[in-house]
mmCIF file of C-alpha atoms and ligand atoms in Angstrom:
data_model
loop_
_atom_site.group_PDB
_atom_site.id
_atom_site.type_symbol
_atom_site.label_atom_id
_atom_site.label_comp_id
_atom_site.label_asym_id
_atom_site.label_seq_id
_atom_site.Cartn_x
_atom_site.Cartn_y
_atom_site.Cartn_z
ATOM 1 C CA MET A 1 26.663 31.145 30.848
ATOM 2 C CA LYS A 2 23.951 29.039 29.240
ATOM 3 C CA ARG A 3 26.358 26.218 28.578
ATOM 4 C CA ARG A 4 27.706 26.239 32.109
ATOM 5 C CA GLN A 5 24.237 26.298 33.537
ATOM 6 C CA PHE A 6 23.302 23.358 31.335
ATOM 7 C CA VAL A 7 26.320 21.289 32.410
ATOM 8 C CA THR A 8 25.504 21.913 36.052
ATOM 9 C CA THR A 9 21.839 21.092 35.595
ATOM 10 C CA THR A 10 22.620 17.930 33.690
ATOM 11 C CA ALA A 11 25.096 16.750 36.296
ATOM 12 C CA ALA A 12 22.632 17.464 39.074
ATOM 13 C CA GLY A 13 19.893 15.734 37.125
ATOM 14 C CA ALA A 14 22.040 12.662 36.591
ATOM 15 C CA VAL A 15 22.879 12.469 40.277
ATOM 16 C CA ALA A 16 19.237 12.886 41.261
ATOM 17 C CA ALA A 17 18.164 10.210 38.801
ATOM 18 C CA THR A 18 20.780 7.785 40.071
ATOM 19 C CA ALA A 19 19.939 8.495 43.688
ATOM 20 C CA ALA A 20 16.279 7.822 42.994
ATOM 21 C CA GLY A 21 17.238 4.531 41.446
ATOM 22 C CA ALA A 22 15.667 5.651 38.179
ATOM 23 C CA LEU A 23 18.637 5.168 35.917
ATOM 24 C CA PRO A 24 18.146 6.956 32.633
ATOM 25 C CA GLY A 25 17.462 4.567 29.763
ATOM 26 C CA PRO A 26 19.724 4.181 26.755
ATOM 27 C CA ALA A 27 17.934 7.112 25.095
ATOM 28 C CA ILE A 28 19.693 9.487 27.506
ATOM 29 C CA ALA A 29 23.344 8.597 27.882
ATOM 30 C CA GLN A 30 25.875 11.124 29.103
ATOM 31 C CA GLY A 31 23.473 14.011 28.529
ATOM 32 C CA LYS A 32 22.823 12.851 24.984
ATOM 33 C CA ARG A 33 19.343 12.036 23.853
ATOM 34 C CA ARG A 34 18.251 10.013 20.886
ATOM 35 C CA TRP A 35 14.800 10.604 19.469
ATOM 36 C CA ARG A 36 12.974 8.541 16.904
ATOM 37 C CA MET A 37 11.009 10.589 14.377
ATOM 38 C CA VAL A 38 8.224 8.609 12.722
ATOM 39 C CA THR A 39 6.798 10.080 9.533
ATOM 40 C CA THR A 40 3.731 9.591 7.391
ATOM 41 C CA TRP A 41 5.843 9.774 4.202
ATOM 42 C CA PRO A 42 7.841 7.176 2.354
ATOM 43 C CA ARG A 43 11.525 7.707 3.184
ATOM 44 C CA ASN A 44 12.999 10.571 1.109
ATOM 45 C CA PHE A 45 9.631 11.415 -0.528
ATOM 46 C CA PRO A 46 10.249 14.670 -2.462
ATOM 47 C CA GLY A 47 9.492 17.785 -0.421
ATOM 48 C CA LEU A 48 7.808 15.991 2.478
ATOM 49 C CA GLY A 49 10.167 13.132 3.388
ATOM 50 C CA THR A 50 13.162 15.284 2.529
ATOM 51 C CA GLY A 51 11.655 17.990 4.750
ATOM 52 C CA ALA A 52 11.580 15.532 7.661
ATOM 53 C CA ASN A 53 15.224 14.619 6.972
ATOM 54 C CA TYR A 54 16.202 18.276 6.989
ATOM 55 C CA LEU A 55 14.447 18.926 10.307
ATOM 56 C CA ALA A 56 16.118 15.911 11.925
ATOM 57 C CA ARG A 57 19.556 16.891 10.651
ATOM 58 C CA LEU A 58 19.131 20.487 11.784
ATOM 59 C CA ILE A 59 18.184 19.489 15.347
ATOM 60 C CA THR A 60 21.031 16.980 15.544
ATOM 61 C CA GLU A 61 23.657 19.384 14.232
ATOM 62 C CA ALA A 62 22.454 22.525 16.014
ATOM 63 C CA SER A 63 22.481 20.618 19.321
ATOM 64 C CA GLU A 64 25.959 19.259 18.544
ATOM 65 C CA GLY A 65 24.553 15.768 18.852
ATOM 66 C CA ARG A 66 23.069 16.280 22.316
ATOM 67 C CA LEU A 67 19.706 15.616 20.719
ATOM 68 C CA GLU A 68 20.087 13.178 17.879
ATOM 69 C CA VAL A 69 16.994 12.624 15.754
ATOM 70 C CA GLU A 70 16.678 9.529 13.615
ATOM 71 C CA VAL A 71 14.035 9.506 10.847
ATOM 72 C CA TYR A 72 11.795 6.542 10.104
ATOM 73 C CA GLY A 73 9.814 6.468 6.852
ATOM 74 C CA ALA A 74 6.189 5.321 6.811
ATOM 75 C CA GLY A 75 6.004 1.655 7.728
ATOM 76 C CA GLU A 76 9.569 1.407 9.012
ATOM 77 C CA LEU A 77 8.700 1.675 12.694
ATOM 78 C CA VAL A 78 4.920 2.064 12.498
ATOM 79 C CA PRO A 79 2.469 2.453 9.570
ATOM 80 C CA ALA A 80 1.954 6.030 8.327
ATOM 81 C CA PHE A 81 -1.292 6.754 10.092
ATOM 82 C CA GLU A 82 -0.192 5.228 13.401
ATOM 83 C CA ALA A 83 2.516 7.864 13.760
ATOM 84 C CA MET A 84 0.447 9.956 16.171
ATOM 85 C CA ASP A 85 -0.377 6.979 18.413
ATOM 86 C CA ALA A 86 3.296 6.040 18.432
ATOM 87 C CA VAL A 87 4.377 9.517 19.525
ATOM 88 C CA GLY A 88 1.521 10.113 21.963
ATOM 89 C CA SER A 89 2.287 6.816 23.715
ATOM 90 C CA GLY A 90 6.058 7.345 23.693
ATOM 91 C CA THR A 91 6.949 4.537 21.262
ATOM 92 C CA ALA A 92 8.624 7.350 19.336
ATOM 93 C CA GLU A 93 9.443 10.823 20.624
ATOM 94 C CA MET A 94 8.687 12.836 17.513
ATOM 95 C CA GLY A 95 6.567 12.696 14.373
ATOM 96 C CA HIS A 96 6.217 14.435 11.012
ATOM 97 C CA GLY A 97 2.953 14.417 9.069
ATOM 98 C CA ALA A 98 -0.042 16.616 8.307
ATOM 99 C CA PRO A 99 -2.575 17.810 10.907
ATOM 100 C CA TYR A 100 -5.641 16.568 8.986
ATOM 101 C CA TYR A 101 -4.451 12.976 9.372
ATOM 102 C CA TRP A 102 -5.455 13.227 13.046
ATOM 103 C CA LYS A 103 -9.032 14.480 12.571
ATOM 104 C CA GLY A 104 -10.384 11.128 13.770
ATOM 105 C CA LYS A 105 -8.771 11.823 17.158
ATOM 106 C CA VAL A 106 -9.197 15.599 17.459
ATOM 107 C CA ARG A 107 -11.514 17.161 14.928
ATOM 108 C CA ALA A 108 -9.942 20.630 15.126
ATOM 109 C CA THR A 109 -6.718 19.327 13.550
ATOM 110 C CA GLU A 110 -8.483 19.330 10.205
ATOM 111 C CA PHE A 111 -8.924 23.103 10.449
ATOM 112 C CA ILE A 112 -5.339 23.593 11.615
ATOM 113 C CA ALA A 113 -4.053 21.853 8.465
ATOM 114 C CA VAL A 114 -5.786 24.028 5.882
ATOM 115 C CA LEU A 115 -9.216 25.438 5.071
ATOM 116 C CA PRO A 116 -10.799 25.474 1.609
ATOM 117 C CA PHE A 117 -10.573 29.119 0.510
ATOM 118 C CA GLY A 118 -8.712 29.732 3.778
ATOM 119 C CA LEU A 119 -5.285 31.132 4.580
ATOM 120 C CA ASN A 120 -2.273 30.858 2.290
ATOM 121 C CA ALA A 121 1.068 29.653 3.654
ATOM 122 C CA GLN A 122 2.311 33.074 4.735
ATOM 123 C CA GLU A 123 -0.996 33.914 6.409
ATOM 124 C CA LEU A 124 -1.220 30.533 8.124
ATOM 125 C CA ASN A 125 2.274 31.031 9.532
ATOM 126 C CA ALA A 126 1.285 34.517 10.672
ATOM 127 C CA TRP A 127 -1.703 32.956 12.451
ATOM 128 C CA PHE A 128 0.498 30.340 14.115
ATOM 129 C CA TYR A 129 3.266 32.711 15.171
ATOM 130 C CA HIS A 130 1.355 35.926 15.845
ATOM 131 C CA GLY A 131 -2.376 35.203 15.740
ATOM 132 C CA GLY A 132 -2.921 32.719 18.552
ATOM 133 C CA GLY A 133 -2.662 29.665 16.292
ATOM 134 C CA GLN A 134 0.257 28.055 18.149
ATOM 135 C CA GLU A 135 -1.661 28.117 21.430
ATOM 136 C CA LEU A 136 -4.825 26.671 19.876
ATOM 137 C CA ALA A 137 -2.859 23.975 18.074
ATOM 138 C CA ASP A 138 -1.085 23.105 21.332
ATOM 139 C CA GLU A 139 -4.485 22.778 23.000
ATOM 140 C CA ALA A 140 -5.590 20.379 20.267
ATOM 141 C CA TYR A 141 -2.376 18.350 20.232
ATOM 142 C CA ALA A 142 -2.248 18.129 24.055
ATOM 143 C CA GLN A 143 -5.336 15.915 23.754
ATOM 144 C CA MET A 144 -3.042 13.486 21.910
ATOM 145 C CA ASN A 145 -0.262 13.987 24.510
ATOM 146 C CA CYS A 146 1.819 15.966 22.030
ATOM 147 C CA LYS A 147 3.458 19.341 21.544
ATOM 148 C CA PHE A 148 2.826 20.910 18.122
ATOM 149 C CA PHE A 149 4.999 22.895 15.751
ATOM 150 C CA PRO A 150 4.340 23.867 12.143
ATOM 151 C CA ALA A 151 7.261 22.331 10.236
ATOM 152 C CA GLY A 152 6.501 22.752 6.564
ATOM 153 C CA ASN A 153 3.990 23.942 4.015
ATOM 154 C CA SER A 154 3.113 22.862 0.477
ATOM 155 C CA GLY A 155 2.119 26.363 -0.634
ATOM 156 C CA VAL A 156 -0.942 26.786 -2.870
ATOM 157 C CA GLN A 157 -1.788 23.491 -4.524
ATOM 158 C CA MET A 158 -3.462 22.892 -7.898
ATOM 159 C CA ALA A 159 -7.185 22.137 -8.325
ATOM 160 C CA GLY A 160 -6.214 18.902 -10.065
ATOM 161 C CA TRP A 161 -6.126 16.843 -13.240
ATOM 162 C CA PHE A 162 -9.320 16.401 -15.213
ATOM 163 C CA ASN A 163 -10.272 14.279 -18.205
ATOM 164 C CA ARG A 164 -13.110 16.597 -19.085
ATOM 165 C CA GLU A 165 -13.505 20.346 -19.118
ATOM 166 C CA ILE A 166 -15.176 22.151 -16.241
ATOM 167 C CA ASN A 167 -17.166 25.002 -17.763
ATOM 168 C CA SER A 168 -20.085 25.193 -15.363
ATOM 169 C CA LEU A 169 -21.485 23.836 -12.117
ATOM 170 C CA GLU A 170 -23.273 21.155 -14.137
ATOM 171 C CA ASP A 171 -19.912 19.673 -15.064
ATOM 172 C CA LEU A 172 -19.245 18.835 -11.413
ATOM 173 C CA LYS A 173 -22.402 16.708 -11.164
ATOM 174 C CA GLY A 174 -21.466 13.060 -11.254
ATOM 175 C CA LEU A 175 -17.791 13.867 -11.789
ATOM 176 C CA LYS A 176 -15.798 11.024 -10.253
ATOM 177 C CA MET A 177 -12.890 12.626 -8.468
ATOM 178 C CA ARG A 178 -10.193 11.539 -6.068
ATOM 179 C CA ILE A 179 -10.069 14.360 -3.519
ATOM 180 C CA PRO A 180 -9.690 13.709 0.218
ATOM 181 C CA GLY A 181 -10.461 15.858 3.255
ATOM 182 C CA LEU A 182 -12.558 18.999 3.461
ATOM 183 C CA GLY A 183 -12.157 19.603 -0.274
ATOM 184 C CA GLY A 184 -13.710 16.219 -0.892
ATOM 185 C CA GLU A 185 -16.655 17.024 1.347
ATOM 186 C CA VAL A 186 -17.213 20.269 -0.558
ATOM 187 C CA MET A 187 -17.011 18.509 -3.936
ATOM 188 C CA LYS A 188 -19.492 15.916 -2.693
ATOM 189 C CA ALA A 189 -21.859 18.698 -1.697
ATOM 190 C CA ALA A 190 -21.452 20.077 -5.237
ATOM 191 C CA GLY A 191 -22.666 16.779 -6.664
ATOM 192 C CA ALA A 192 -19.375 15.067 -7.466
ATOM 193 C CA VAL A 193 -18.761 11.400 -6.703
ATOM 194 C CA VAL A 194 -15.801 11.589 -4.356
ATOM 195 C CA VAL A 195 -13.334 8.795 -3.815
ATOM 196 C CA ASN A 196 -10.135 8.593 -1.837
ATOM 197 C CA LEU A 197 -7.242 6.604 -3.239
ATOM 198 C CA PRO A 198 -3.649 6.359 -2.096
ATOM 199 C CA GLY A 199 -1.127 7.915 -4.463
ATOM 200 C CA GLY A 200 -0.092 4.682 -6.140
ATOM 201 C CA GLU A 201 -3.636 3.819 -7.234
ATOM 202 C CA ILE A 202 -4.476 7.122 -8.900
ATOM 203 C CA MET A 203 -2.764 6.543 -12.256
ATOM 204 C CA PRO A 204 -4.516 3.243 -13.083
ATOM 205 C CA ALA A 205 -7.870 4.660 -11.928
ATOM 206 C CA LEU A 206 -7.524 7.638 -14.288
ATOM 207 C CA GLN A 207 -6.318 5.399 -17.090
ATOM 208 C CA SER A 208 -9.227 2.957 -16.838
ATOM 209 C CA GLY A 209 -11.760 5.773 -16.507
ATOM 210 C CA SER A 210 -12.919 4.667 -13.053
ATOM 211 C CA ILE A 211 -12.226 8.274 -12.025
ATOM 212 C CA ASP A 212 -12.490 11.421 -14.188
ATOM 213 C CA ALA A 213 -10.274 13.635 -12.087
ATOM 214 C CA THR A 214 -7.807 13.772 -9.228
ATOM 215 C CA GLU A 215 -6.044 16.300 -7.131
ATOM 216 C CA TRP A 216 -2.623 15.601 -5.634
ATOM 217 C CA VAL A 217 -0.345 18.505 -4.715
ATOM 218 C CA GLY A 218 1.158 20.753 -7.377
ATOM 219 C CA PRO A 219 3.489 20.649 -10.384
ATOM 220 C CA TYR A 220 6.485 19.305 -8.386
ATOM 221 C CA ASN A 221 4.816 16.163 -7.024
ATOM 222 C CA ASP A 222 2.313 15.811 -9.870
ATOM 223 C CA LEU A 223 5.025 15.763 -12.539
ATOM 224 C CA ALA A 224 6.842 13.026 -10.617
ATOM 225 C CA PHE A 225 3.668 10.911 -10.650
ATOM 226 C CA GLY A 226 3.197 11.431 -14.405
ATOM 227 C CA PHE A 227 -0.479 12.428 -14.293
ATOM 228 C CA TYR A 228 0.022 14.395 -17.520
ATOM 229 C CA LYS A 229 0.172 11.040 -19.326
ATOM 230 C CA VAL A 230 -3.392 10.096 -18.409
ATOM 231 C CA ALA A 231 -5.310 13.348 -17.814
ATOM 232 C CA LYS A 232 -5.872 16.119 -20.307
ATOM 233 C CA TYR A 233 -6.473 19.288 -18.313
ATOM 234 C CA TYR A 234 -4.619 20.732 -15.351
ATOM 235 C CA TYR A 235 -6.905 23.089 -13.426
ATOM 236 C CA TYR A 236 -6.078 25.839 -10.950
ATOM 237 C CA PRO A 237 -6.247 27.262 -8.317
ATOM 238 C CA GLY A 238 -6.059 24.786 -5.442
ATOM 239 C CA TRP A 239 -9.032 26.324 -3.664
ATOM 240 C CA HIS A 240 -9.247 23.287 -1.391
ATOM 241 C CA GLU A 241 -5.610 23.436 -0.168
ATOM 242 C CA PRO A 242 -4.265 27.001 -0.378
ATOM 243 C CA GLY A 243 -1.300 26.244 1.908
ATOM 244 C CA THR A 244 -1.318 22.958 3.759
ATOM 245 C CA CYS A 245 0.515 22.789 7.072
ATOM 246 C CA ILE A 246 2.975 19.981 7.710
ATOM 247 C CA ASP A 247 3.222 19.244 11.418
ATOM 248 C CA CYS A 248 5.943 18.215 13.820
ATOM 249 C CA PHE A 249 4.505 16.573 16.920
ATOM 250 C CA ILE A 250 6.506 15.716 19.994
ATOM 251 C CA ASN A 251 5.615 13.474 22.920
ATOM 252 C CA LEU A 252 4.684 15.925 25.696
ATOM 253 C CA ASP A 253 6.762 14.152 28.345
ATOM 254 C CA ALA A 254 9.802 14.066 26.066
ATOM 255 C CA TRP A 255 9.255 17.749 25.286
ATOM 256 C CA ASN A 256 8.862 18.788 28.928
ATOM 257 C CA ASP A 257 11.950 16.789 29.817
ATOM 258 C CA LEU A 258 14.140 18.809 27.413
ATOM 259 C CA PRO A 259 16.296 21.575 28.900
ATOM 260 C CA LYS A 260 15.320 25.052 27.718
ATOM 261 C CA ASP A 261 18.195 25.386 25.279
ATOM 262 C CA LEU A 262 17.307 22.149 23.488
ATOM 263 C CA GLN A 263 13.671 23.227 23.392
ATOM 264 C CA ALA A 264 14.867 26.386 21.660
ATOM 265 C CA VAL A 265 16.896 24.305 19.196
ATOM 266 C CA VAL A 266 13.830 22.206 18.328
ATOM 267 C CA GLU A 267 11.534 25.215 18.012
ATOM 268 C CA GLY A 268 14.058 27.099 15.873
ATOM 269 C CA ALA A 269 14.678 24.056 13.685
ATOM 270 C CA CYS A 270 10.932 23.663 13.096
ATOM 271 C CA ARG A 271 10.699 27.312 12.053
ATOM 272 C CA ALA A 272 13.621 26.859 9.676
ATOM 273 C CA ALA A 273 12.163 23.628 8.283
ATOM 274 C CA ASN A 274 8.832 25.373 7.810
ATOM 275 C CA VAL A 275 10.386 28.021 5.558
ATOM 276 C CA ALA A 276 12.730 25.541 3.862
ATOM 277 C CA MET A 277 9.907 23.279 2.718
ATOM 278 C CA LEU A 278 7.802 26.119 1.357
ATOM 279 C CA SER A 279 10.862 27.402 -0.506
ATOM 280 C CA GLU A 280 11.565 23.973 -1.970
ATOM 281 C CA PHE A 281 7.959 23.592 -3.129
ATOM 282 C CA THR A 282 7.980 27.076 -4.627
ATOM 283 C CA ALA A 283 11.207 26.593 -6.601
ATOM 284 C CA ALA A 284 10.356 23.054 -7.701
ATOM 285 C CA ASN A 285 6.787 24.001 -8.683
ATOM 286 C CA GLU A 286 8.113 26.801 -10.884
ATOM 287 C CA ASP A 287 10.542 24.442 -12.642
ATOM 288 C CA SER A 288 8.023 21.617 -12.929
ATOM 289 C CA LEU A 289 5.246 23.823 -14.319
ATOM 290 C CA GLU A 290 7.578 24.865 -17.115
ATOM 291 C CA VAL A 291 8.341 21.211 -17.912
ATOM 292 C CA LEU A 292 4.651 20.262 -17.853
ATOM 293 C CA VAL A 293 3.655 23.073 -20.204
ATOM 294 C CA LYS A 294 6.645 23.327 -22.552
ATOM 295 C CA LYS A 295 7.764 19.712 -22.716
ATOM 296 C CA HIS A 296 4.541 17.778 -22.181
ATOM 297 C CA GLY A 297 2.061 20.264 -23.659
ATOM 298 C CA VAL A 298 -0.261 20.150 -20.667
ATOM 299 C CA VAL A 299 -3.371 22.334 -20.989
ATOM 300 C CA VAL A 300 -3.557 24.532 -17.897
ATOM 301 C CA LYS A 301 -6.973 26.094 -17.203
ATOM 302 C CA PRO A 302 -8.594 28.190 -14.478
ATOM 303 C CA LEU A 303 -11.780 26.982 -12.835
ATOM 304 C CA PRO A 304 -14.616 29.367 -13.835
ATOM 305 C CA ASP A 305 -15.540 32.026 -11.270
ATOM 306 C CA ASP A 306 -19.111 30.779 -10.854
ATOM 307 C CA VAL A 307 -17.841 27.285 -10.075
ATOM 308 C CA LEU A 308 -15.395 28.683 -7.495
ATOM 309 C CA THR A 309 -18.120 30.868 -5.982
ATOM 310 C CA ARG A 310 -20.413 27.873 -5.519
ATOM 311 C CA LEU A 311 -17.579 25.791 -4.037
ATOM 312 C CA GLY A 312 -16.878 28.669 -1.651
ATOM 313 C CA GLU A 313 -20.521 28.779 -0.513
ATOM 314 C CA LEU A 314 -20.523 25.043 0.051
ATOM 315 C CA ALA A 315 -17.177 25.222 1.879
ATOM 316 C CA GLY A 316 -18.680 27.646 4.400
ATOM 317 C CA GLN A 317 -21.545 25.213 5.057
ATOM 318 C CA VAL A 318 -19.213 22.226 5.412
ATOM 319 C CA LEU A 319 -16.948 24.065 7.884
ATOM 320 C CA ASP A 320 -19.915 25.286 9.927
ATOM 321 C CA GLY A 321 -21.393 21.796 10.060
ATOM 322 C CA ILE A 322 -18.177 20.361 11.506
ATOM 323 C CA ALA A 323 -17.705 23.221 13.964
ATOM 324 C CA ALA A 324 -21.273 22.799 15.243
ATOM 325 C CA GLU A 325 -20.366 19.331 16.530
ATOM 326 C CA ASP A 326 -17.108 20.114 18.332
ATOM 327 C CA ALA A 327 -16.329 22.952 20.747
ATOM 328 C CA LEU A 328 -12.583 23.098 20.090
ATOM 329 C CA ALA A 329 -13.104 22.911 16.324
ATOM 330 C CA ARG A 330 -15.523 25.856 16.695
ATOM 331 C CA LYS A 331 -12.941 27.835 18.657
ATOM 332 C CA VAL A 332 -10.191 27.124 16.109
ATOM 333 C CA LEU A 333 -12.421 27.917 13.141
ATOM 334 C CA ASP A 334 -13.589 31.203 14.676
ATOM 335 C CA SER A 335 -9.988 32.219 15.315
ATOM 336 C CA ILE A 336 -8.895 31.389 11.763
ATOM 337 C CA LEU A 337 -11.911 33.093 10.213
ATOM 338 C CA ASP A 338 -11.319 36.247 12.242
ATOM 339 C CA PHE A 339 -7.690 36.236 11.113
ATOM 340 C CA ARG A 340 -8.786 35.519 7.527
ATOM 341 C CA ARG A 341 -11.126 38.514 7.483
ATOM 342 C CA LYS A 342 -8.205 40.850 8.181
ATOM 343 C CA ALA A 343 -5.871 38.880 5.899
ATOM 344 C CA LEU A 344 -8.246 39.321 2.951
ATOM 345 C CA ALA A 345 -8.232 43.097 3.364
ATOM 346 C CA TRP A 346 -4.444 43.323 3.614
ATOM 347 C CA ASN A 347 -3.773 40.756 0.889
ATOM 348 C CA GLU A 348 -5.915 42.690 -1.571
ATOM 349 C CA LEU A 349 -3.730 45.759 -1.128
ATOM 350 C CA SER A 350 -0.416 43.908 -0.915
ATOM 351 C CA GLU A 351 0.246 40.490 -2.513
ATOM 352 C CA LEU A 352 -2.769 40.490 -4.827
ATOM 353 C CA ALA A 353 -2.287 44.072 -6.011
ATOM 354 C CA PHE A 354 1.412 43.497 -6.461
ATOM 355 C CA ALA A 355 0.911 40.228 -8.366
ATOM 356 C CA ARG A 356 -1.399 42.057 -10.754
ATOM 357 C CA ALA A 357 1.002 44.984 -11.145
ATOM 358 C CA ARG A 358 3.849 42.599 -11.934
ATOM 359 C CA LEU A 359 1.866 41.090 -14.804
ATOM 360 C CA LEU A 360 1.212 44.410 -16.560
ATOM 361 C CA PRO A 361 2.691 44.451 -20.070
ATOM 362 C CA PHE A 362 5.942 46.332 -19.498
ATOM 363 C CA PRO A 363 9.025 44.966 -21.280
ATOM 364 C CA TYR A 364 10.318 42.458 -18.749
ATOM 365 C CA ALA A 365 6.949 41.438 -17.328
ATOM 366 C CA ARG A 366 6.785 37.842 -18.629
ATOM 367 C CA GLY A 367 10.160 37.137 -20.163
HETATM 368 CA CA1 CA X 401 -3.693 17.797 -2.091
#
């Protein structure tokens, strides 16, 4: 019934378009649409670029080619950080990136991406799908003429690579660290000298001593970069990025122009891609951690509790400061913090308690 309805609607639409003299462009031929997906990642970048490829393939195949999505790596159609402008203006129909890249346009996107000491991946998805997050994100993205979907997640990241030990708050003072975003603002407030460098410039900076530390993602991506060759200690946990959202953004006109069934294909594909990326990061992080520790002898250390506590205090101040300047950011932050309050209580009794129980010293606990 759906299919028949679609055929009828499409035929009627085509007739109407022709009658109005507004012939559909080459992007819509015989009911087929072709969308360009611009990304902020190099083509095929592990986890992120491959996640974009997966999403595009899923939409194309699930729609039986009625909506064909073609992926462009960063710089192929537009530079990485112009992806949102390209999609908002209709140069491309779809994009794949991370919400915090758009904070210069809509401040609230920074909170949608991830909060220091905020929600983990599962909780963030729960907020999007069942806690009002989708609606708030749509409100934010509509200001950029886009529809939003969560389409991936890195999972909990690592605190980063350090060339000196962090034993107390004093050790953060004057520490030169590459750490972007909200985490960087918190580290700055803690007395660190914060720099932002693109991925390719991190290795030489660590090697020459122009920085003492860097964060990147987690074992999977960090192993690929080879940071273990130039930094001594690998610290956890990634308090600054406990589960970073990867976004899919769609030109609002292109989205509204889709028939309902193709909208459902896109939404479903984004949900699938969201889970697929988190699963890939999880599996690859597990494998890569083993390689880092067993093969490369990396020293893995936890940040001390008093350091984390201070970073948490400062994070609260940084978030409040941003929210005070922007009404939508305030609304988003309040929603996430309300969700977080309940998540903390449930997590303590569920994931946290279970993770502890699983580590108790019974015979097959650690293998
Ligand atoms: Ca990171």
